[in-house]
Amino acid sequence: MDISVLYMDIEDVFENLDKDRYPETYYYLENWLETDERFRDGAETVCYTIAESDKPEPWTDEIIQFMEKILLAEIADGNDDAMNSLGAFYYDGRRGFEQSFTIAMKYYNMAAANGNRQAQENLGYCYYYGRDGEVDYEKAFHYFALGAFDGHLISLYKIGDMYYNGYYVKKNLKEAFVIYERCIENMTEEAESYVAGPVLLRLGNMYLNGEGTEKNTRTALACYQSAERFLYSMVVDDGNYMYKKSLKQAIEGQEKARAEMAKMMDGKEWKFD
């Protein structure tokens, strides 16, 4: 998309923007409009810079319409990343977008057909949870496998979930544990912010219950504590409210682990110097 076409749209968004509510977006657009080098930024760059600004503050209708206009223009040019991004906005319902799994899957399928690995992983989620109304574990495994083979850690831990639950594949707790551990071993700084929390929560559960590994209450507690920190950031800082339940489970897991550790100390005699 020709960025010059967006110039007046960006001016309109900027003029109506609440500086106090959207300081990062305001600062970016102000500088973009004032510099002679602004046209070096493509439409996609403008869109994704705004998308990462002022999280998790919901957008106004004007910003949403502007963002959708950019993404739809990029989609018309065959940009599969834009297809996936628009699908993700509808899937999460974040930043003020209307949540619609039907619309999300429409764009995910478009991107996946163009070989977009992230969109394929996202489709795995849709089929795993039946977002279109029908659970299909075979399709979920297929799409997660594509992502896992390409180094996507979310896809990898979701395959771990399938082994843990016996979905499409034979239930195998040891295999699930190994997969979760592998996610931690291969964790990158970039992936840490959105993968570490869910994986550590799963490891905490397995250590606490002795599933697929030897029971270890202290290690379980440590996993739950780390999971809470990462999940809190996902929910509060990034506005990813779909992980509120996981955050609650991480906190409850700590309580269970501490309760078990307290029982280990019952009846013990303590000597103090």
Short mmCIF file of N, CA, C and O in Angstrom, two decimals, residues 46-122:
data_model
loop_
_atom_site.label_atom_id
_atom_site.label_comp_id
_atom_site.label_asym_id
_atom_site.label_seq_id
_atom_site.Cartn_x
_atom_site.Cartn_y
_atom_site.Cartn_z
N VAL A 46 3.81 1.30 10.05
CA VAL A 46 2.96 2.22 10.81
C VAL A 46 1.95 1.42 11.64
O VAL A 46 1.76 1.67 12.83
N CYS A 47 1.32 0.45 10.99
CA CYS A 47 0.29 -0.36 11.64
C CYS A 47 0.86 -1.11 12.84
O CYS A 47 0.30 -1.07 13.94
N TYR A 48 2.00 -1.78 12.65
CA TYR A 48 2.53 -2.62 13.72
C TYR A 48 3.17 -1.80 14.84
O TYR A 48 3.21 -2.23 15.99
N THR A 49 3.65 -0.60 14.50
CA THR A 49 4.18 0.27 15.56
C THR A 49 3.05 0.72 16.47
O THR A 49 3.18 0.71 17.70
N ILE A 50 1.93 1.10 15.87
CA ILE A 50 0.76 1.50 16.66
C ILE A 50 0.25 0.32 17.48
O ILE A 50 -0.14 0.46 18.64
N ALA A 51 0.27 -0.87 16.87
CA ALA A 51 -0.24 -2.07 17.56
C ALA A 51 0.54 -2.38 18.83
O ALA A 51 -0.01 -2.94 19.78
N GLU A 52 1.82 -2.02 18.85
CA GLU A 52 2.66 -2.30 20.02
C GLU A 52 2.68 -1.15 21.02
O GLU A 52 3.33 -1.25 22.06
N SER A 53 1.98 -0.08 20.72
CA SER A 53 2.00 1.11 21.58
C SER A 53 0.82 1.14 22.54
O SER A 53 -0.27 0.68 22.22
N ASP A 54 1.10 1.68 23.73
CA ASP A 54 0.05 1.96 24.73
C ASP A 54 -0.74 0.72 25.15
O ASP A 54 -1.94 0.80 25.44
N LYS A 55 -0.08 -0.44 25.19
CA LYS A 55 -0.77 -1.64 25.67
C LYS A 55 -1.08 -1.51 27.14
O LYS A 55 -0.28 -0.95 27.89
N PRO A 56 -2.16 -2.06 27.66
CA PRO A 56 -3.24 -2.73 26.93
C PRO A 56 -4.45 -1.82 26.68
O PRO A 56 -5.56 -2.30 26.54
N GLU A 57 -4.22 -0.52 26.64
CA GLU A 57 -5.32 0.45 26.50
C GLU A 57 -6.16 0.15 25.24
O GLU A 57 -5.62 0.02 24.15
N PRO A 58 -7.48 0.01 25.40
CA PRO A 58 -8.34 -0.23 24.22
C PRO A 58 -8.29 0.96 23.27
O PRO A 58 -8.17 2.10 23.70
N TRP A 59 -8.39 0.67 21.99
CA TRP A 59 -8.38 1.73 20.99
C TRP A 59 -9.76 2.37 20.84
O TRP A 59 -10.78 1.75 21.17
N THR A 60 -9.76 3.58 20.31
CA THR A 60 -11.02 4.21 19.93
C THR A 60 -11.49 3.57 18.63
O THR A 60 -10.73 2.92 17.91
N ASP A 61 -12.76 3.79 18.30
CA ASP A 61 -13.30 3.28 17.04
C ASP A 61 -12.51 3.81 15.84
O ASP A 61 -12.31 3.11 14.85
N GLU A 62 -12.05 5.04 15.96
CA GLU A 62 -11.30 5.66 14.86
C GLU A 62 -9.98 4.93 14.61
O GLU A 62 -9.61 4.68 13.46
N ILE A 63 -9.28 4.59 15.68
CA ILE A 63 -8.01 3.87 15.53
C ILE A 63 -8.26 2.48 14.96
O ILE A 63 -7.52 2.00 14.09
N ILE A 64 -9.30 1.82 15.45
CA ILE A 64 -9.63 0.47 14.96
C ILE A 64 -9.91 0.50 13.46
O ILE A 64 -9.39 -0.33 12.70
N GLN A 65 -10.70 1.47 13.02
CA GLN A 65 -11.02 1.58 11.60
C GLN A 65 -9.77 1.88 10.77
O GLN A 65 -9.59 1.35 9.67
N PHE A 66 -8.88 2.68 11.33
CA PHE A 66 -7.63 3.00 10.65
C PHE A 66 -6.74 1.77 10.51
O PHE A 66 -6.21 1.48 9.44
N MET A 67 -6.60 1.02 11.60
CA MET A 67 -5.78 -0.19 11.60
C MET A 67 -6.34 -1.22 10.63
O MET A 67 -5.61 -1.86 9.86
N GLU A 68 -7.65 -1.39 10.64
CA GLU A 68 -8.28 -2.37 9.75
C GLU A 68 -8.11 -1.95 8.29
O GLU A 68 -7.88 -2.80 7.42
N LYS A 69 -8.17 -0.65 8.03
CA LYS A 69 -8.00 -0.16 6.66
C LYS A 69 -6.60 -0.51 6.15
O LYS A 69 -6.44 -0.96 5.00
N ILE A 70 -5.58 -0.31 6.98
CA ILE A 70 -4.22 -0.63 6.58
C ILE A 70 -4.07 -2.12 6.30
O ILE A 70 -3.53 -2.54 5.27
N LEU A 71 -4.56 -2.93 7.23
CA LEU A 71 -4.39 -4.38 7.09
C LEU A 71 -5.15 -4.91 5.87
O LEU A 71 -4.64 -5.78 5.15
N LEU A 72 -6.33 -4.41 5.63
CA LEU A 72 -7.10 -4.87 4.47
C LEU A 72 -6.41 -4.49 3.16
O LEU A 72 -6.44 -5.24 2.19
N ALA A 73 -5.79 -3.30 3.15
CA ALA A 73 -5.05 -2.89 1.96
C ALA A 73 -3.84 -3.80 1.74
O ALA A 73 -3.53 -4.17 0.61
N GLU A 74 -3.16 -4.14 2.82
CA GLU A 74 -2.01 -5.04 2.72
C GLU A 74 -2.46 -6.44 2.29
O GLU A 74 -1.78 -7.11 1.51
N ILE A 75 -3.60 -6.87 2.78
CA ILE A 75 -4.15 -8.18 2.40
C ILE A 75 -4.46 -8.20 0.91
O ILE A 75 -4.19 -9.19 0.22
N ALA A 76 -4.99 -7.10 0.41
CA ALA A 76 -5.31 -7.01 -1.02
C ALA A 76 -4.05 -7.14 -1.87
O ALA A 76 -4.09 -7.61 -3.01
N ASP A 77 -2.90 -6.76 -1.28
CA ASP A 77 -1.62 -6.90 -1.97
C ASP A 77 -0.97 -8.26 -1.75
O ASP A 77 0.15 -8.50 -2.19
N GLY A 78 -1.69 -9.15 -1.03
CA GLY A 78 -1.19 -10.50 -0.81
C GLY A 78 -0.29 -10.68 0.39
O GLY A 78 0.43 -11.68 0.49
N ASN A 79 -0.32 -9.74 1.34
CA ASN A 79 0.53 -9.81 2.53
C ASN A 79 -0.05 -10.81 3.54
O ASN A 79 -1.05 -10.52 4.20
N ASP A 80 0.59 -11.98 3.67
CA ASP A 80 0.05 -13.02 4.55
C ASP A 80 0.22 -12.67 6.02
O ASP A 80 -0.55 -13.11 6.87
N ASP A 81 1.24 -11.87 6.37
CA ASP A 81 1.39 -11.43 7.76
C ASP A 81 0.21 -10.54 8.17
O ASP A 81 -0.27 -10.60 9.30
N ALA A 82 -0.24 -9.70 7.24
CA ALA A 82 -1.39 -8.84 7.52
C ALA A 82 -2.65 -9.67 7.68
O ALA A 82 -3.50 -9.38 8.54
N MET A 83 -2.80 -10.74 6.88
CA MET A 83 -3.94 -11.65 7.02
C MET A 83 -3.96 -12.24 8.43
O MET A 83 -5.00 -12.26 9.10
N ASN A 84 -2.80 -12.72 8.87
CA ASN A 84 -2.72 -13.32 10.20
C ASN A 84 -2.97 -12.30 11.30
O ASN A 84 -3.65 -12.58 12.28
N SER A 85 -2.42 -11.10 11.14
CA SER A 85 -2.57 -10.07 12.17
C SER A 85 -4.02 -9.65 12.34
O SER A 85 -4.50 -9.50 13.46
N LEU A 86 -4.73 -9.46 11.23
CA LEU A 86 -6.13 -9.08 11.34
C LEU A 86 -6.94 -10.22 11.97
O LEU A 86 -7.82 -9.97 12.80
N GLY A 87 -6.61 -11.44 11.60
CA GLY A 87 -7.26 -12.59 12.23
C GLY A 87 -7.02 -12.61 13.73
O GLY A 87 -7.93 -12.90 14.51
N ALA A 88 -5.79 -12.28 14.15
CA ALA A 88 -5.45 -12.30 15.57
C ALA A 88 -6.23 -11.24 16.36
O ALA A 88 -6.64 -11.48 17.49
N PHE A 89 -6.42 -10.07 15.76
CA PHE A 89 -7.20 -9.03 16.43
C PHE A 89 -8.63 -9.50 16.68
O PHE A 89 -9.20 -9.26 17.75
N TYR A 90 -9.21 -10.17 15.70
CA TYR A 90 -10.58 -10.66 15.86
C TYR A 90 -10.63 -11.86 16.81
O TYR A 90 -11.62 -12.06 17.54
N TYR A 91 -9.59 -12.67 16.80
CA TYR A 91 -9.57 -13.86 17.68
C TYR A 91 -9.54 -13.44 19.15
O TYR A 91 -10.30 -13.95 19.97
N ASP A 92 -8.64 -12.51 19.48
CA ASP A 92 -8.46 -12.11 20.88
C ASP A 92 -9.51 -11.11 21.34
O ASP A 92 -9.82 -11.04 22.53
N GLY A 93 -10.01 -10.31 20.40
CA GLY A 93 -10.93 -9.25 20.79
C GLY A 93 -10.25 -8.20 21.65
O GLY A 93 -10.88 -7.55 22.48
N ARG A 94 -8.94 -8.04 21.42
CA ARG A 94 -8.19 -7.08 22.21
C ARG A 94 -8.21 -5.69 21.58
O ARG A 94 -8.52 -5.53 20.42
N ARG A 95 -7.88 -4.70 22.38
CA ARG A 95 -7.73 -3.32 21.95
C ARG A 95 -9.02 -2.74 21.39
O ARG A 95 -9.00 -1.75 20.66
N GLY A 96 -10.15 -3.38 21.69
CA GLY A 96 -11.43 -2.84 21.25
C GLY A 96 -12.01 -3.51 20.02
O GLY A 96 -13.15 -3.20 19.64
N PHE A 97 -11.25 -4.42 19.40
CA PHE A 97 -11.81 -5.16 18.26
C PHE A 97 -12.93 -6.07 18.74
O PHE A 97 -12.89 -6.60 19.86
N GLU A 98 -13.92 -6.26 17.90
CA GLU A 98 -14.99 -7.21 18.20
C GLU A 98 -14.42 -8.62 18.13
O GLU A 98 -13.73 -8.96 17.16
N GLN A 99 -14.67 -9.43 19.15
CA GLN A 99 -14.17 -10.81 19.11
C GLN A 99 -15.07 -11.65 18.21
O GLN A 99 -16.28 -11.73 18.41
N SER A 100 -14.46 -12.28 17.20
CA SER A 100 -15.21 -13.13 16.28
C SER A 100 -14.27 -14.23 15.80
O SER A 100 -13.36 -13.99 15.01
N PHE A 101 -14.50 -15.45 16.28
CA PHE A 101 -13.67 -16.57 15.85
C PHE A 101 -13.91 -16.89 14.38
O PHE A 101 -13.01 -17.34 13.68
N THR A 102 -15.13 -16.67 13.91
CA THR A 102 -15.45 -16.93 12.51
C THR A 102 -14.61 -16.05 11.58
O THR A 102 -14.01 -16.53 10.61
N ILE A 103 -14.57 -14.76 11.89
CA ILE A 103 -13.78 -13.84 11.07
C ILE A 103 -12.29 -14.14 11.23
O ILE A 103 -11.53 -14.11 10.25
N ALA A 104 -11.88 -14.44 12.45
CA ALA A 104 -10.47 -14.77 12.70
C ALA A 104 -10.02 -15.95 11.83
O ALA A 104 -8.97 -15.90 11.17
N MET A 105 -10.83 -17.01 11.81
CA MET A 105 -10.45 -18.20 11.04
C MET A 105 -10.45 -17.92 9.54
O MET A 105 -9.67 -18.53 8.79
N LYS A 106 -11.29 -17.01 9.11
CA LYS A 106 -11.30 -16.64 7.69
C LYS A 106 -9.92 -16.11 7.28
O LYS A 106 -9.35 -16.53 6.26
N TYR A 107 -9.37 -15.20 8.09
CA TYR A 107 -8.07 -14.62 7.75
C TYR A 107 -6.92 -15.58 8.06
O TYR A 107 -5.91 -15.58 7.33
N TYR A 108 -7.06 -16.38 9.12
CA TYR A 108 -6.03 -17.39 9.39
C TYR A 108 -5.90 -18.36 8.23
O TYR A 108 -4.80 -18.74 7.82
N ASN A 109 -7.04 -18.80 7.69
CA ASN A 109 -7.02 -19.73 6.56
C ASN A 109 -6.39 -19.10 5.33
O ASN A 109 -5.65 -19.77 4.59
N MET A 110 -6.66 -17.82 5.12
CA MET A 110 -6.04 -17.12 3.99
C MET A 110 -4.53 -17.11 4.14
O MET A 110 -3.78 -17.40 3.19
N ALA A 111 -4.07 -16.77 5.34
CA ALA A 111 -2.63 -16.69 5.58
C ALA A 111 -1.98 -18.07 5.54
O ALA A 111 -0.88 -18.24 4.98
N ALA A 112 -2.64 -19.06 6.14
CA ALA A 112 -2.10 -20.42 6.16
C ALA A 112 -1.95 -20.98 4.76
O ALA A 112 -0.98 -21.70 4.46
N ALA A 113 -2.88 -20.65 3.89
CA ALA A 113 -2.83 -21.11 2.50
C ALA A 113 -1.62 -20.53 1.78
O ALA A 113 -1.13 -21.10 0.79
N ASN A 114 -1.11 -19.41 2.31
CA ASN A 114 0.09 -18.79 1.75
C ASN A 114 1.36 -19.22 2.48
O ASN A 114 2.42 -18.62 2.29
N GLY A 115 1.23 -20.25 3.34
CA GLY A 115 2.39 -20.80 4.03
C GLY A 115 2.80 -20.07 5.28
O GLY A 115 3.92 -20.28 5.79
N ASN A 116 1.93 -19.22 5.83
CA ASN A 116 2.28 -18.47 7.03
C ASN A 116 2.23 -19.40 8.25
O ASN A 116 1.17 -19.89 8.64
N ARG A 117 3.40 -19.65 8.84
CA ARG A 117 3.51 -20.60 9.95
C ARG A 117 2.72 -20.14 11.17
O ARG A 117 2.09 -20.94 11.87
N GLN A 118 2.74 -18.85 11.47
CA GLN A 118 2.01 -18.36 12.65
C GLN A 118 0.51 -18.58 12.48
O GLN A 118 -0.19 -18.96 13.42
N ALA A 119 0.02 -18.36 11.28
CA ALA A 119 -1.40 -18.57 11.02
C ALA A 119 -1.76 -20.05 11.13
O ALA A 119 -2.83 -20.40 11.63
N GLN A 120 -0.85 -20.92 10.70
CA GLN A 120 -1.09 -22.35 10.83
C GLN A 120 -1.15 -22.76 12.30
O GLN A 120 -2.01 -23.56 12.70
N GLU A 121 -0.26 -22.18 13.10
CA GLU A 121 -0.30 -22.43 14.55
C GLU A 121 -1.61 -21.93 15.14
O GLU A 121 -2.24 -22.62 15.97
N ASN A 122 -2.05 -20.76 14.70
CA ASN A 122 -3.29 -20.19 15.21
C ASN A 122 -4.49 -21.06 14.84
O ASN A 122 -5.44 -21.20 15.62
#
